PDB file of C-alpha atoms in Angstrom:
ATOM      1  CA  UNK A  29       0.031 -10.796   1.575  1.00  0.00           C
ATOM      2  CA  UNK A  30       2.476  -8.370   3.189  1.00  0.00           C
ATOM      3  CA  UNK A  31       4.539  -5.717   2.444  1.00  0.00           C
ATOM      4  CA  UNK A  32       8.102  -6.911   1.959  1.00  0.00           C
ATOM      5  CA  UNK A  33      10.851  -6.097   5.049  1.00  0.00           C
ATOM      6  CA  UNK A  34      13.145  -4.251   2.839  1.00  0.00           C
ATOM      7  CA  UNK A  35      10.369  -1.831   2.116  1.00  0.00           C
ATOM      8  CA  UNK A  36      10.473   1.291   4.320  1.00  0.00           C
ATOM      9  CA  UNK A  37       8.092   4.162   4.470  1.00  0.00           C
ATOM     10  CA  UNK A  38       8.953   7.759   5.307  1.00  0.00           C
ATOM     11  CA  UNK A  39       5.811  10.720   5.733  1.00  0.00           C
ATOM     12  CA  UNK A  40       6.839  14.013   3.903  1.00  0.00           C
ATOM     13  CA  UNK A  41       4.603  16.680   3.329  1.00  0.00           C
ATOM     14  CA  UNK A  42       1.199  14.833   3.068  1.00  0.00           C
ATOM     15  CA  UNK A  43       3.087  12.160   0.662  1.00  0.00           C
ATOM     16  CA  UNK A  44       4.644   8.756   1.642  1.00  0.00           C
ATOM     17  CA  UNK A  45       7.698   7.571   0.389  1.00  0.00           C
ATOM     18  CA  UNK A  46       8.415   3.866   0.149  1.00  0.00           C
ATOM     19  CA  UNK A  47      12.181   2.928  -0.775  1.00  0.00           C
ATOM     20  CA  UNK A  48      13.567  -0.378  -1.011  1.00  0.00           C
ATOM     21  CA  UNK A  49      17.070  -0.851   1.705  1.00  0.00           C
ATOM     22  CA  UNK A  50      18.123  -4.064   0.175  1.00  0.00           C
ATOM     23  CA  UNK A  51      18.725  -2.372  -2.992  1.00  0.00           C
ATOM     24  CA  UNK A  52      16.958  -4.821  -5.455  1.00  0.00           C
ATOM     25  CA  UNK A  53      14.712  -2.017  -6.656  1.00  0.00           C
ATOM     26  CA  UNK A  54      16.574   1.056  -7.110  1.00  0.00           C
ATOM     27  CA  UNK A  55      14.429   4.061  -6.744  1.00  0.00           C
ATOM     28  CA  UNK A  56      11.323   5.544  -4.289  1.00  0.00           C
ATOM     29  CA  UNK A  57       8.041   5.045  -4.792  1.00  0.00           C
ATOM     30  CA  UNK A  58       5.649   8.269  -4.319  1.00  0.00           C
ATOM     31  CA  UNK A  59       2.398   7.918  -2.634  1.00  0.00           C
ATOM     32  CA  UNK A  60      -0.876  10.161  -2.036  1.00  0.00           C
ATOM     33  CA  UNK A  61      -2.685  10.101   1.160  1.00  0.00           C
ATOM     34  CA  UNK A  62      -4.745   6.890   0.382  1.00  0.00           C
ATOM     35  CA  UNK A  63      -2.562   5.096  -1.393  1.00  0.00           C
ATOM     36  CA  UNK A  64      -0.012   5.685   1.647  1.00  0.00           C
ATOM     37  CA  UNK A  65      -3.009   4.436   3.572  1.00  0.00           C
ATOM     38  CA  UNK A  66      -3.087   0.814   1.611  1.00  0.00           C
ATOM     39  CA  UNK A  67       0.594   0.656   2.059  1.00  0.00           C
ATOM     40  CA  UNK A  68       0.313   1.450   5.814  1.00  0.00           C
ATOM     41  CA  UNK A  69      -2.296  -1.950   6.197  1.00  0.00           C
ATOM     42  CA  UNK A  70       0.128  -4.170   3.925  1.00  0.00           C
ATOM     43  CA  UNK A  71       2.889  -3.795   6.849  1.00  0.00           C
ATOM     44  CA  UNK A  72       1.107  -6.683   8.509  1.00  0.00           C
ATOM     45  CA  UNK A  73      -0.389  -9.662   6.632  1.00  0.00           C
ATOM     46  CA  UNK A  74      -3.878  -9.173   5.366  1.00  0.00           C
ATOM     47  CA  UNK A  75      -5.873  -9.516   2.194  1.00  0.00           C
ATOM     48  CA  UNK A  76      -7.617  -7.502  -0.293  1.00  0.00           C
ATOM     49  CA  UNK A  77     -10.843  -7.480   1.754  1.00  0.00           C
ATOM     50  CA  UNK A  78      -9.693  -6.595   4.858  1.00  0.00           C
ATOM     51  CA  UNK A  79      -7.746  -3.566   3.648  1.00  0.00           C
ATOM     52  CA  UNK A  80     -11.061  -2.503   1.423  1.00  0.00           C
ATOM     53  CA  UNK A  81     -13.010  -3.342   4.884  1.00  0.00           C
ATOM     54  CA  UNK A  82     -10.750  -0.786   6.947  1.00  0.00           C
ATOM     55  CA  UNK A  83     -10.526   2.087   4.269  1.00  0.00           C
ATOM     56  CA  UNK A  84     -14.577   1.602   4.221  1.00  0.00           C
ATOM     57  CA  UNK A  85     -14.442   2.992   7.899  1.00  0.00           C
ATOM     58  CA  UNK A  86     -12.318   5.984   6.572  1.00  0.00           C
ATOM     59  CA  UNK A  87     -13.582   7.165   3.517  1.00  0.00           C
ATOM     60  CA  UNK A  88     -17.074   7.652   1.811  1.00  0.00           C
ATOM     61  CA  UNK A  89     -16.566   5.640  -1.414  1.00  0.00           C
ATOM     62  CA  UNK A  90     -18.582   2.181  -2.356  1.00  0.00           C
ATOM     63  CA  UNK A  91     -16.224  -1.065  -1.654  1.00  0.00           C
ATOM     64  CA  UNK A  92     -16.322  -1.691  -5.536  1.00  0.00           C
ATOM     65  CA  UNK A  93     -14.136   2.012  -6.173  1.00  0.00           C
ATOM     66  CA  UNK A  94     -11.753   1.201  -2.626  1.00  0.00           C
ATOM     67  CA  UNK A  95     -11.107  -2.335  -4.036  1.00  0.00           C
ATOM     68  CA  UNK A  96     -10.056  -1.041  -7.365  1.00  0.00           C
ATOM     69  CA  UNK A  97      -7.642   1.154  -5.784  1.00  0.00           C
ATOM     70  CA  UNK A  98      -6.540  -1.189  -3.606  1.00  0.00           C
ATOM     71  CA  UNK A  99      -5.598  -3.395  -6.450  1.00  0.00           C
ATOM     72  CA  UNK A 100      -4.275  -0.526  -8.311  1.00  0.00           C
ATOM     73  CA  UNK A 101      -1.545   0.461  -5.370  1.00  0.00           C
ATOM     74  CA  UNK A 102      -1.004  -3.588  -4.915  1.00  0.00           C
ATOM     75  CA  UNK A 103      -0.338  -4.075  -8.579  1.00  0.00           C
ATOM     76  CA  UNK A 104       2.505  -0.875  -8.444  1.00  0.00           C
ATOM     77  CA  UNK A 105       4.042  -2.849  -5.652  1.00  0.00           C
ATOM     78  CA  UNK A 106       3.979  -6.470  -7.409  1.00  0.00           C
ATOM     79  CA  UNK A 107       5.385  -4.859 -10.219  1.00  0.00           C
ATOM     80  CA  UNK A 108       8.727  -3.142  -8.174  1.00  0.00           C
ATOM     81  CA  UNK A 109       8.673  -6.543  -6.472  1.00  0.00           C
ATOM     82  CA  UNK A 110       7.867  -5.069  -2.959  1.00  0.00           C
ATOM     83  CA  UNK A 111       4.812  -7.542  -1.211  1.00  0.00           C
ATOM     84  CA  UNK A 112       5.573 -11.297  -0.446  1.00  0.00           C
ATOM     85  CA  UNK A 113       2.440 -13.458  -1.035  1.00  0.00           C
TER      86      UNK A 113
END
């Protein structure tokens, strides 16, 4: 899975901001530190595991909690229609 082309990121004050150019999803999506994190691995094609492997490197949390959140962030961006499977 991948984040979707049309899906650019901008840094701003500690928080990401991920907007869609095409114009199929009209709005920004607002994003903490880690969950700009999970976004930053989906802009090349890689899987659940290996994003919970990387952020296991980063931060002190057990892979069960990191792969919750990563399905958390990756459900937000199914849902807006921004990763290509």
């Amino acid at each position: 899975m991948k984040l979707k082309d049309s899906f650019i990121t901008h840094m701003s004050n500690g928080e990401q901001i991920l907007v869609d150019v095409s114009g199929e999803f009209s709005g920004l999506i607002r994003n903490n530190e880690s969950a700009a994190r999970i976004v930053d691995c989906l802009k090349t094609e890689t899987s659940i595991i290996e994003i919970v492997e990387q952020l296991s490197l980063e931060y002190e949390a057990s892979n069960e909690e990191l792969e919750s959140a990563v399905k958390t962030v990756i459900d937000k961006l199914r849902s807006v229609g921004a990763i290509d499977e």
